[in-house]
Tab-separated table of C-alpha atoms in Angstrom:
chain	number	residue	atom	x	y	z
A	1278	UNK	CA	0.000	0.000	0.000
A	1279	UNK	CA	1.359	3.447	-0.942
A	1280	UNK	CA	2.401	5.612	1.955
A	1281	UNK	CA	0.816	9.044	2.303
A	1282	UNK	CA	2.855	12.160	3.180
A	1283	UNK	CA	1.542	11.843	6.742
A	1284	UNK	CA	2.758	8.261	7.167
A	1285	UNK	CA	6.115	9.099	5.576
A	1286	UNK	CA	6.517	12.021	7.985
A	1287	UNK	CA	5.584	9.851	10.972
A	1288	UNK	CA	8.159	7.259	9.924
A	1289	UNK	CA	10.804	9.949	9.565
A	1290	UNK	CA	10.059	11.238	13.067
A	1291	UNK	CA	10.287	7.771	14.524
A	1292	UNK	CA	13.640	7.218	12.833
A	1293	UNK	CA	14.898	10.647	13.905
A	1294	UNK	CA	15.075	9.523	17.533
A	1295	UNK	CA	16.702	6.155	16.842
A	1296	UNK	CA	20.465	5.626	17.051
A	1297	UNK	CA	21.479	2.392	15.339
A	1298	UNK	CA	24.719	0.963	13.978
A	1299	UNK	CA	22.793	-0.722	11.140
A	1300	UNK	CA	23.063	2.315	8.860
A	1301	UNK	CA	26.812	2.562	9.413
A	1302	UNK	CA	27.356	-1.167	8.838
A	1303	UNK	CA	25.331	-1.072	5.614
A	1304	UNK	CA	27.280	1.962	4.429
A	1305	UNK	CA	30.644	0.252	4.944
A	1306	UNK	CA	29.378	-2.790	3.072
A	1307	UNK	CA	28.545	-0.539	0.123
A	1308	UNK	CA	31.686	1.642	0.447
A	1309	UNK	CA	34.317	-0.689	1.943
A	1310	UNK	CA	37.266	1.580	1.069
A	1311	UNK	CA	36.012	4.404	3.333
A	1312	UNK	CA	38.931	5.578	5.467
A	1313	UNK	CA	37.523	8.557	7.418
A	1314	UNK	CA	34.179	9.835	8.644
A	1315	UNK	CA	33.406	13.552	9.044
A	1316	UNK	CA	30.765	14.356	11.675
A	1317	UNK	CA	29.365	17.827	12.241
A	1318	UNK	CA	26.599	20.002	13.639
A	1319	UNK	CA	25.196	23.108	11.973
A	1320	UNK	CA	25.592	26.290	14.027
A	1321	UNK	CA	23.498	29.446	14.119
A	1322	UNK	CA	25.789	31.188	11.617
A	1323	UNK	CA	25.657	28.396	9.071
A	1324	UNK	CA	29.077	26.937	9.849
A	1325	UNK	CA	29.531	23.175	10.063
A	1326	UNK	CA	31.578	22.285	13.149
A	1327	UNK	CA	32.679	18.812	14.101
A	1328	UNK	CA	35.357	16.120	14.021
A	1329	UNK	CA	37.040	13.702	11.634
A	1330	UNK	CA	37.267	10.070	12.769
A	1331	UNK	CA	39.302	7.202	11.349
A	1332	UNK	CA	36.761	4.715	10.062
A	1333	UNK	CA	37.920	2.137	12.610
A	1334	UNK	CA	36.744	4.415	15.437
A	1335	UNK	CA	33.562	5.682	13.801
A	1336	UNK	CA	31.138	2.941	14.846
A	1337	UNK	CA	30.930	4.423	18.346
A	1338	UNK	CA	29.315	7.534	16.828
A	1339	UNK	CA	26.181	5.459	16.215
A	1340	UNK	CA	26.514	3.577	19.508
A	1341	UNK	CA	26.837	6.511	21.917
A	1342	UNK	CA	27.057	9.768	19.983
A	1343	UNK	CA	29.877	12.312	19.997
A	1344	UNK	CA	30.725	14.519	22.970
A	1345	UNK	CA	31.394	18.051	21.734
A	1346	UNK	CA	31.179	21.516	23.336
A	1347	UNK	CA	27.575	22.678	23.250
A	1348	UNK	CA	28.836	26.183	22.487
A	1349	UNK	CA	29.592	24.957	18.950
A	1350	UNK	CA	25.967	25.822	18.244
A	1351	UNK	CA	26.577	29.521	18.845
A	1352	UNK	CA	30.219	30.410	18.202
A	1353	UNK	CA	30.626	33.674	16.332
A	1354	UNK	CA	31.734	33.690	12.655
A	1355	UNK	CA	35.411	33.921	13.677
A	1356	UNK	CA	35.099	30.865	15.944
A	1357	UNK	CA	35.081	32.786	19.238
A	1358	UNK	CA	32.855	31.796	22.132
A	1359	UNK	CA	31.447	35.120	23.325
A	1360	UNK	CA	29.547	33.371	26.149
A	1361	UNK	CA	26.193	34.900	25.127
A	1362	UNK	CA	23.967	35.304	28.151
A	1363	UNK	CA	26.366	33.204	30.245
A	1364	UNK	CA	25.382	29.999	28.434
A	1365	UNK	CA	28.833	28.478	27.927
A	1366	UNK	CA	31.937	29.622	29.839
A	1367	UNK	CA	29.851	30.796	32.800
A	1368	UNK	CA	28.474	27.238	33.009
A	1369	UNK	CA	31.887	25.591	32.602
A	1370	UNK	CA	31.638	25.256	28.810
A	1371	UNK	CA	29.786	21.922	29.031
A	1372	UNK	CA	29.769	19.222	26.378
A	1373	UNK	CA	26.570	18.085	24.769
A	1374	UNK	CA	26.069	14.792	22.976
A	1375	UNK	CA	25.743	15.065	19.210
A	1376	UNK	CA	23.906	12.134	17.642
A	1377	UNK	CA	23.703	11.060	13.982
A	1378	UNK	CA	20.589	12.050	12.075
A	1379	UNK	CA	19.285	8.873	10.426
A	1380	UNK	CA	19.581	8.831	6.656
A	1381	UNK	CA	22.326	11.476	6.586
A	1382	UNK	CA	25.370	9.223	6.270
A	1383	UNK	CA	26.775	9.747	2.771
A	1384	UNK	CA	30.018	9.642	0.785
A	1385	UNK	CA	32.001	12.826	0.157
A	1386	UNK	CA	32.604	12.642	-3.610
A	1387	UNK	CA	34.889	15.690	-3.775
A	1388	UNK	CA	37.292	14.383	-1.110
A	1389	UNK	CA	40.749	13.303	-2.281
A	1390	UNK	CA	40.390	9.909	-0.582
A	1391	UNK	CA	37.348	7.778	0.379
A	1392	UNK	CA	35.528	9.780	3.036
A	1393	UNK	CA	32.042	9.692	4.539
A	1394	UNK	CA	30.084	12.386	6.348
A	1395	UNK	CA	27.085	12.524	8.653
A	1396	UNK	CA	25.047	15.432	9.992
A	1397	UNK	CA	24.501	15.382	13.770
A	1398	UNK	CA	21.992	16.945	16.142
A	1399	UNK	CA	23.146	18.278	19.519
A	1400	UNK	CA	21.509	17.005	22.728
A	1401	UNK	CA	21.736	18.852	26.046
A	1402	UNK	CA	24.133	17.540	28.713
A	1403	UNK	CA	23.313	15.863	32.001
A	1404	UNK	CA	24.386	18.650	34.344
A	1405	UNK	CA	22.849	20.308	37.370
A	1406	UNK	CA	20.071	22.714	36.472
A	1407	UNK	CA	19.517	21.271	32.990
A	1408	UNK	CA	15.849	20.249	32.861
A	1409	UNK	CA	16.228	19.326	29.181
A	1410	UNK	CA	19.088	16.875	29.781
A	1411	UNK	CA	19.420	14.186	27.110
A	1412	UNK	CA	16.903	15.760	24.747
A	1413	UNK	CA	17.654	17.674	21.531
A	1414	UNK	CA	19.205	20.909	22.752
A	1415	UNK	CA	16.865	23.805	23.374
A	1416	UNK	CA	19.573	25.955	21.794
A	1417	UNK	CA	19.541	23.908	18.575
A	1418	UNK	CA	17.786	25.590	15.600
A	1419	UNK	CA	16.904	22.179	14.164
A	1420	UNK	CA	15.106	21.250	17.389
A	1421	UNK	CA	13.365	24.641	17.381
A	1422	UNK	CA	11.943	23.905	13.933
A	1423	UNK	CA	10.766	20.494	15.132
A	1424	UNK	CA	8.825	22.248	17.911
A	1425	UNK	CA	7.240	24.697	15.474
A	1426	UNK	CA	6.080	21.844	13.266
A	1427	UNK	CA	4.287	20.324	16.249
A	1428	UNK	CA	2.074	23.425	16.400
A	1429	UNK	CA	1.119	23.026	12.752
A	1430	UNK	CA	0.281	19.380	13.342
A	1431	UNK	CA	-2.406	20.501	15.794
A	1432	UNK	CA	-4.011	22.403	12.914
A	1433	UNK	CA	-4.164	19.184	10.903
A	1434	UNK	CA	-1.858	20.425	8.159
A	1435	UNK	CA	1.572	19.399	6.859
A	1436	UNK	CA	3.904	21.950	5.233
A	1437	UNK	CA	5.094	20.968	1.760
A	1438	UNK	CA	8.279	23.007	1.309
A	1439	UNK	CA	11.183	23.653	-1.021
A	1440	UNK	CA	14.276	25.824	-0.656
A	1441	UNK	CA	15.987	27.821	-3.410
A	1442	UNK	CA	19.563	28.969	-2.759
A	1443	UNK	CA	21.440	31.706	-4.598
A	1444	UNK	CA	25.226	31.871	-4.397
A	1445	UNK	CA	28.339	33.220	-6.081
A	1446	UNK	CA	31.314	31.441	-7.529
A	1447	UNK	CA	34.465	33.462	-6.847
A	1448	UNK	CA	38.077	33.502	-7.890
A	1449	UNK	CA	40.119	32.136	-4.936
A	1450	UNK	CA	42.327	35.259	-5.129
A	1451	UNK	CA	41.163	38.714	-4.059
A	1452	UNK	CA	42.094	42.097	-5.512
A	1453	UNK	CA	44.706	44.394	-3.965
A	1454	UNK	CA	42.126	45.862	-1.599
A	1455	UNK	CA	40.953	42.474	-0.348
A	1456	UNK	CA	37.669	42.555	-2.292
A	1457	UNK	CA	36.457	39.241	-3.731
A	1458	UNK	CA	36.542	38.857	-7.500
A	1459	UNK	CA	34.226	37.017	-9.923
A	1460	UNK	CA	35.556	33.759	-11.357
A	1461	UNK	CA	37.371	33.409	-14.638
A	1462	UNK	CA	35.034	32.157	-17.332
A	1463	UNK	CA	36.041	28.559	-18.152
A	1464	UNK	CA	35.573	29.167	-21.894
A	1465	UNK	CA	37.222	32.582	-22.349
A	1466	UNK	CA	39.661	32.509	-19.439
A	1467	UNK	CA	38.691	36.129	-18.687
A	1468	UNK	CA	37.196	37.500	-15.474
A	1469	UNK	CA	33.442	36.900	-15.631
A	1470	UNK	CA	31.377	39.966	-16.548
A	1471	UNK	CA	28.084	38.399	-17.697
A	1472	UNK	CA	24.916	39.711	-16.068
A	1473	UNK	CA	22.548	37.550	-18.076
A	1474	UNK	CA	19.862	35.871	-15.904
A	1475	UNK	CA	18.746	32.463	-17.192
A	1476	UNK	CA	21.571	32.551	-19.759
A	1477	UNK	CA	22.010	29.233	-21.553
A	1478	UNK	CA	25.450	30.345	-22.792
A	1479	UNK	CA	26.591	30.879	-19.205
A	1480	UNK	CA	25.158	27.518	-18.147
A	1481	UNK	CA	27.149	25.956	-20.979
A	1482	UNK	CA	30.311	27.777	-19.883
A	1483	UNK	CA	29.992	26.486	-16.317
A	1484	UNK	CA	28.527	23.121	-17.309
A	1485	UNK	CA	31.340	21.160	-15.647
A	1486	UNK	CA	30.655	22.787	-12.283
A	1487	UNK	CA	26.872	22.375	-12.577
A	1488	UNK	CA	27.065	18.743	-13.669
A	1489	UNK	CA	29.634	17.930	-10.997
A	1490	UNK	CA	27.543	19.573	-8.270
A	1491	UNK	CA	24.448	17.695	-9.449
A	1492	UNK	CA	26.356	14.402	-9.490
A	1493	UNK	CA	27.736	14.968	-5.991
A	1494	UNK	CA	24.305	15.962	-4.668
A	1495	UNK	CA	22.774	12.801	-6.109
A	1496	UNK	CA	25.517	10.690	-4.532
A	1497	UNK	CA	24.662	12.241	-1.166
A	1498	UNK	CA	20.904	11.817	-1.522
A	1499	UNK	CA	20.298	15.566	-1.775
A	1500	UNK	CA	17.228	16.210	-4.003
A	1501	UNK	CA	18.692	19.050	-6.061
A	1502	UNK	CA	16.711	20.245	-9.047
A	1503	UNK	CA	17.058	23.009	-11.646
A	1504	UNK	CA	20.071	25.320	-11.933
A	1505	UNK	CA	19.997	28.843	-13.380
A	1506	UNK	CA	22.333	31.788	-13.737
A	1507	UNK	CA	21.290	34.863	-11.782
A	1508	UNK	CA	21.647	38.628	-12.190
A	1509	UNK	CA	25.373	39.161	-11.558
A	1510	UNK	CA	28.703	37.763	-12.788
A	1511	UNK	CA	29.315	34.334	-11.287
A	1512	UNK	CA	25.925	34.173	-9.509
A	1513	UNK	CA	23.826	31.007	-9.683
A	1514	UNK	CA	20.782	29.404	-8.129
A	1515	UNK	CA	20.212	25.712	-7.475
A	1516	UNK	CA	16.785	24.556	-6.319
A	1517	UNK	CA	15.759	21.725	-4.039
A	1518	UNK	CA	12.662	19.632	-4.691
A	1519	UNK	CA	9.444	20.024	-2.689
A	1520	UNK	CA	8.962	17.616	0.197
A	1521	UNK	CA	6.510	17.151	3.110
A	1522	UNK	CA	9.213	17.193	5.816
A	1523	UNK	CA	10.388	20.719	6.612
A	1524	UNK	CA	13.236	19.543	8.856
A	1525	UNK	CA	14.586	17.242	6.145
A	1526	UNK	CA	14.251	20.079	3.622
A	1527	UNK	CA	16.485	22.255	5.803
A	1528	UNK	CA	18.936	19.386	6.279
A	1529	UNK	CA	19.127	19.222	2.494
A	1530	UNK	CA	19.762	22.973	2.270
A	1531	UNK	CA	22.604	22.698	4.790
A	1532	UNK	CA	24.152	19.742	2.984
A	1533	UNK	CA	23.685	21.290	-0.467
A	1534	UNK	CA	25.700	24.309	0.670
A	1535	UNK	CA	28.536	22.012	1.738
A	1536	UNK	CA	28.250	20.118	-1.538
A	1537	UNK	CA	28.421	23.318	-3.625
A	1538	UNK	CA	31.412	24.637	-1.674
A	1539	UNK	CA	33.203	21.307	-1.974
A	1540	UNK	CA	32.519	21.086	-5.706
A	1541	UNK	CA	33.715	24.662	-6.203
A	1542	UNK	CA	37.026	23.969	-4.430
A	1543	UNK	CA	37.430	20.791	-6.470
A	1544	UNK	CA	37.296	22.881	-9.679
A	1545	UNK	CA	39.416	25.799	-8.500
A	1546	UNK	CA	36.692	28.222	-7.363
A	1547	UNK	CA	35.372	29.448	-4.054
A	1548	UNK	CA	31.612	29.504	-3.441
A	1549	UNK	CA	29.867	31.865	-1.052
A	1550	UNK	CA	26.323	32.198	0.259
A	1551	UNK	CA	27.093	35.596	1.777
A	1552	UNK	CA	24.050	37.812	1.293
A	1553	UNK	CA	25.875	40.749	-0.262
A	1554	UNK	CA	29.462	40.009	-1.336
A	1555	UNK	CA	29.428	42.871	-3.876
A	1556	UNK	CA	27.963	46.243	-2.942
A	1557	UNK	CA	26.845	47.131	-6.478
A	1558	UNK	CA	25.669	43.703	-7.605
A	1559	UNK	CA	22.678	41.529	-6.769
A	1560	UNK	CA	22.457	39.987	-3.331
A	1561	UNK	CA	21.910	36.279	-2.734
A	1562	UNK	CA	18.624	35.121	-1.260
A	1563	UNK	CA	17.089	31.981	0.154
A	1564	UNK	CA	13.563	31.687	-1.225
A	1565	UNK	CA	11.249	29.250	0.528
A	1566	UNK	CA	8.186	27.752	-1.175
A	1567	UNK	CA	5.405	26.575	1.142
A	1568	UNK	CA	2.035	24.958	0.625
A	1569	UNK	CA	-0.081	23.109	3.173
A	1570	UNK	CA	-1.282	19.585	2.509
A	1571	UNK	CA	-3.612	17.262	4.386
A	1572	UNK	CA	-2.790	13.706	5.479
A	1573	UNK	CA	-3.765	12.379	2.059
A	1574	UNK	CA	-1.377	14.771	0.316
A	1575	UNK	CA	-3.984	17.177	-1.095
A	1576	UNK	CA	-2.847	20.782	-1.447
A	1577	UNK	CA	-5.162	22.757	0.840
A	1578	UNK	CA	-4.144	26.066	-0.735
A	1579	UNK	CA	-5.342	24.671	-4.039
A	1580	UNK	CA	-8.881	23.863	-2.908
A	1581	UNK	CA	-11.396	25.615	-5.111
A	1582	UNK	CA	-13.862	27.993	-3.517
A	1583	UNK	CA	-13.736	30.078	-0.360
A	1584	UNK	CA	-12.060	27.501	1.901
A	1585	UNK	CA	-8.754	27.256	0.046
A	1586	UNK	CA	-8.668	30.995	-0.626
A	1587	UNK	CA	-9.279	31.813	3.038
A	1588	UNK	CA	-6.555	29.441	4.238
A	1589	UNK	CA	-4.053	30.957	1.813
A	1590	UNK	CA	-4.972	34.518	2.747
A	1591	UNK	CA	-4.764	33.820	6.478
A	1592	UNK	CA	-1.338	32.224	6.039
A	1593	UNK	CA	-0.120	35.324	4.211
A	1594	UNK	CA	-1.668	37.560	6.867
A	1595	UNK	CA	0.356	35.756	9.521
A	1596	UNK	CA	3.559	36.143	7.515
A	1597	UNK	CA	2.881	39.864	7.310
A	1598	UNK	CA	2.223	40.062	11.055
A	1599	UNK	CA	5.498	38.310	11.944
A	1600	UNK	CA	7.803	39.833	9.324
A	1601	UNK	CA	9.137	42.613	11.586
A	1602	UNK	CA	9.865	40.165	14.422
A	1603	UNK	CA	11.579	37.781	12.000
A	1604	UNK	CA	13.900	40.144	10.150
A	1605	UNK	CA	16.922	39.439	12.401
A	1606	UNK	CA	16.561	35.788	11.350
A	1607	UNK	CA	16.008	36.493	7.648
A	1608	UNK	CA	18.821	39.086	7.495
A	1609	UNK	CA	21.165	37.338	9.882
A	1610	UNK	CA	24.173	39.671	10.109
A	1611	UNK	CA	25.282	43.226	9.295
A	1612	UNK	CA	26.220	42.266	5.732
A	1613	UNK	CA	22.786	40.703	5.156
A	1614	UNK	CA	21.230	44.115	5.894
A	1615	UNK	CA	23.006	45.497	2.820
A	1616	UNK	CA	20.824	43.306	0.624
A	1617	UNK	CA	17.705	45.221	1.653
A	1618	UNK	CA	18.084	48.245	-0.601
A	1619	UNK	CA	15.455	49.687	-2.921
A	1620	UNK	CA	16.184	48.735	-6.524
A	1621	UNK	CA	18.122	45.610	-5.515
A	1622	UNK	CA	15.561	42.978	-6.612
A	1623	UNK	CA	14.516	42.315	-3.021
A	1624	UNK	CA	11.098	43.034	-1.432
A	1625	UNK	CA	11.057	46.039	0.883
A	1626	UNK	CA	7.552	45.681	2.343
A	1627	UNK	CA	5.204	42.923	3.546
A	1628	UNK	CA	3.125	43.020	0.375
A	1629	UNK	CA	1.801	39.942	-1.373
A	1630	UNK	CA	0.646	39.299	-4.877
A	1631	UNK	CA	0.004	36.854	-7.697
A	1632	UNK	CA	2.860	36.142	-10.126
A	1633	UNK	CA	4.708	39.220	-8.831
A	1634	UNK	CA	8.406	38.932	-7.919
A	1635	UNK	CA	8.593	42.391	-6.350
A	1636	UNK	CA	6.563	41.366	-3.280
A	1637	UNK	CA	7.646	39.519	-0.152
A	1638	UNK	CA	5.003	36.796	-0.453
A	1639	UNK	CA	4.466	35.730	-4.037
A	1640	UNK	CA	1.846	33.310	-5.329
A	1641	UNK	CA	3.619	31.815	-8.367
A	1642	UNK	CA	1.759	31.142	-11.581
A	1643	UNK	CA	0.376	27.642	-12.056
A	1644	UNK	CA	-2.693	25.548	-11.427
A	1645	UNK	CA	-4.444	24.890	-8.144
A	1646	UNK	CA	-2.484	21.699	-7.524
A	1647	UNK	CA	0.779	23.690	-7.343
A	1648	UNK	CA	-0.608	26.717	-5.507
A	1649	UNK	CA	1.868	27.898	-2.881
A	1650	UNK	CA	3.525	30.857	-1.221
A	1651	UNK	CA	7.032	31.840	-2.242
A	1652	UNK	CA	8.670	33.624	0.704
A	1653	UNK	CA	11.298	35.928	-0.846
A	1654	UNK	CA	12.763	37.761	2.160
A	1655	UNK	CA	15.600	35.697	3.673
A	1656	UNK	CA	19.247	36.031	2.701
A	1657	UNK	CA	21.151	32.975	1.507
A	1658	UNK	CA	23.231	32.976	4.694
A	1659	UNK	CA	20.225	32.825	7.033
A	1660	UNK	CA	20.032	29.760	9.247
A	1661	UNK	CA	17.612	27.587	7.235
A	1662	UNK	CA	16.064	25.911	10.303
A	1663	UNK	CA	15.301	29.209	12.042
A	1664	UNK	CA	14.143	30.870	8.824
A	1665	UNK	CA	11.790	27.959	8.142
A	1666	UNK	CA	10.575	28.024	11.752
A	1667	UNK	CA	9.828	31.755	11.501
A	1668	UNK	CA	7.951	31.265	8.217
A	1669	UNK	CA	5.875	28.380	9.562
A	1670	UNK	CA	5.239	30.272	12.808
A	1671	UNK	CA	3.816	33.149	10.795
A	1672	UNK	CA	1.611	30.805	8.794
A	1673	UNK	CA	0.312	29.077	11.924
A	1674	UNK	CA	-0.366	32.412	13.628
A	1675	UNK	CA	-2.258	33.722	10.617
A	1676	UNK	CA	-4.431	30.609	10.351
A	1677	UNK	CA	-5.175	30.409	14.068
A	1678	UNK	CA	-6.163	34.087	14.202
A	1679	UNK	CA	-7.713	34.329	10.718
A	1680	UNK	CA	-5.621	37.371	9.807
A	1681	UNK	CA	-6.589	39.128	6.595
A	1682	UNK	CA	-3.632	40.247	4.438
A	1683	UNK	CA	-5.484	42.952	2.546
A	1684	UNK	CA	-5.560	43.269	-1.215
A	1685	UNK	CA	-2.742	41.814	-3.317
A	1686	UNK	CA	-0.347	44.217	-5.000
A	1687	UNK	CA	-1.495	44.809	-8.561
A	1688	UNK	CA	1.768	46.390	-9.736
A	1689	UNK	CA	5.416	45.890	-8.966
A	1690	UNK	CA	8.362	48.166	-8.272
A	1691	UNK	CA	11.652	47.041	-6.706
A	1692	UNK	CA	12.597	50.725	-6.344
A	1693	UNK	CA	9.837	51.657	-3.936
A	1694	UNK	CA	11.056	52.907	-0.516
A	1695	UNK	CA	11.338	50.532	2.409
A	1696	UNK	CA	8.290	50.057	4.610
A	1697	UNK	CA	9.146	51.922	7.857
A	1698	UNK	CA	7.373	49.252	9.938
A	1699	UNK	CA	9.986	46.637	8.968
A	1700	UNK	CA	13.485	46.816	10.563
A	1701	UNK	CA	15.764	46.061	7.621
A	1702	UNK	CA	18.923	47.102	9.486
A	1703	UNK	CA	20.438	44.442	11.721
A	1704	UNK	CA	20.538	46.228	15.093
A	1705	UNK	CA	16.884	47.383	14.983
A	1706	UNK	CA	15.902	43.913	13.734
A	1707	UNK	CA	17.541	42.335	16.786
A	1708	UNK	CA	15.670	44.786	19.022
A	1709	UNK	CA	12.383	43.710	17.424
A	1710	UNK	CA	13.197	40.044	17.923
A	1711	UNK	CA	14.223	40.641	21.540
A	1712	UNK	CA	10.751	41.977	22.338
A	1713	UNK	CA	8.840	39.651	20.017
A	1714	UNK	CA	5.364	38.616	21.151
A	1715	UNK	CA	4.324	36.195	18.406
A	1716	UNK	CA	7.388	34.111	17.495
A	1717	UNK	CA	8.003	32.868	21.077
A	1718	UNK	CA	4.529	31.311	20.969
A	1719	UNK	CA	5.725	28.977	18.192
A	1720	UNK	CA	9.534	28.770	18.480
A	1721	UNK	CA	11.500	27.677	21.563
A	1722	UNK	CA	12.038	30.909	23.515
A	1723	UNK	CA	15.407	29.762	24.866
A	1724	UNK	CA	16.634	29.359	21.296
A	1725	UNK	CA	15.366	32.803	20.271
A	1726	UNK	CA	16.855	34.434	23.389
A	1727	UNK	CA	20.205	32.789	22.717
A	1728	UNK	CA	20.066	33.913	19.084
A	1729	UNK	CA	19.541	37.532	20.149
A	1730	UNK	CA	22.262	37.421	22.826
A	1731	UNK	CA	24.747	35.756	20.460
A	1732	UNK	CA	24.055	38.193	17.643
A	1733	UNK	CA	24.298	41.223	19.938
A	1734	UNK	CA	27.666	40.014	21.206
A	1735	UNK	CA	28.742	39.422	17.608
A	1736	UNK	CA	27.561	42.897	16.581
A	1737	UNK	CA	29.488	44.535	19.416
A	1738	UNK	CA	32.629	42.691	18.342
A	1739	UNK	CA	31.963	43.580	14.695
A	1740	UNK	CA	32.075	47.288	15.504
A	1741	UNK	CA	35.150	46.912	17.731
A	1742	UNK	CA	37.472	47.751	14.835
A	1743	UNK	CA	38.313	50.849	12.802
A	1744	UNK	CA	37.384	50.519	9.145
A	1745	UNK	CA	39.416	52.050	6.282
A	1746	UNK	CA	36.484	54.376	5.622
A	1747	UNK	CA	36.804	55.885	9.100
A	1748	UNK	CA	40.397	56.825	8.308
A	1749	UNK	CA	39.351	58.213	4.932
A	1750	UNK	CA	36.575	60.295	6.458
A	1751	UNK	CA	37.688	61.292	9.932
A	1752	UNK	CA	41.477	61.117	10.266
């Protein structure tokens, strides 16, 4: 009997709490030459942090997990532990136990010798005062998303989601001023200058990279889909397929980033998901497509008549209501704020509309079966678990409170001024999140509080340096 999306999701949840050596043993039978195993967690900044084990010692990972500092979840981008809110050094910098996520053991095709990798999830330690001991860490964004999904389950709906990631290929060398440079075109050998979105010629020029990335993704079980060139030299987008497991979709986004970076290094490039690596070129976004399905897999947004329309509108209304609180998650660092500039192909207000790319919440063209919301706000370097949690929290809030989003935008203009109700700059966005009223109803408050404390500490450190511009202007 065919399994419905609901039964598939239930099976995935059951497996997600099971630690078994069977997966590891089966992997070694298939890949007997494996010599090392990379294990890692995904931190709030999007870094993968972990260990490399000789294969002869790796079985214990599935038997008892890996003890690693819990602060790995919230180190700053330079690797410093800023002890946000006294959650690490003040507590003795405790270890947590990171456990393998079932189904995430895969080969590393770009490695120079047979290597495997597995994504882990951090569990809180057994120490005095830890009421969550042994459970997925309350500081873990992945666990926070799992909690948000539980709220949607109570509404009898399952999110069907897909993630689109934009990124740049770069030359490994920088210019004399330290600024990154576009890659050299593989056909011409010249520094890339093409700004042709959806260019078939550019796809042909970088065909080796695209094919290699697709091959590596397939080898790792990552459901990558279409690839396109974007609006700036060396900028691309690779899509992930829709699936009815939002946590798995974010796992795939995390692993696709690693796959793209590994493939780029293999071919002599660097790849970056930084939101705004070039001030006068397009930023890189993470667009999230969401529909809601029932247990039989029917798209509830696609229902004809008032019921489907009302559900869709209420979901959008909730996304509008939570956008200001969520901006510190969507634009996750000072650089990400640079992406939110009028005329930069990024939405600057909580508008929605049909087949309209200038709005934050777009209803793409297509039939009722494919009807969905495309959330176009987050930067490519946003934490995918927290961004997804914020999006689903907004949808749940809108449905539960039947929020009306108003009329859809009939026209489009990327150059319109920013909506003053939305904090597009990073510091004000953090202030909004710190006093949020809605998101903490749907996302683990401890995780949100840690996010704010960690980002504030990071921001203070970020400004604790004199920039070249300050010398140019004020010396």
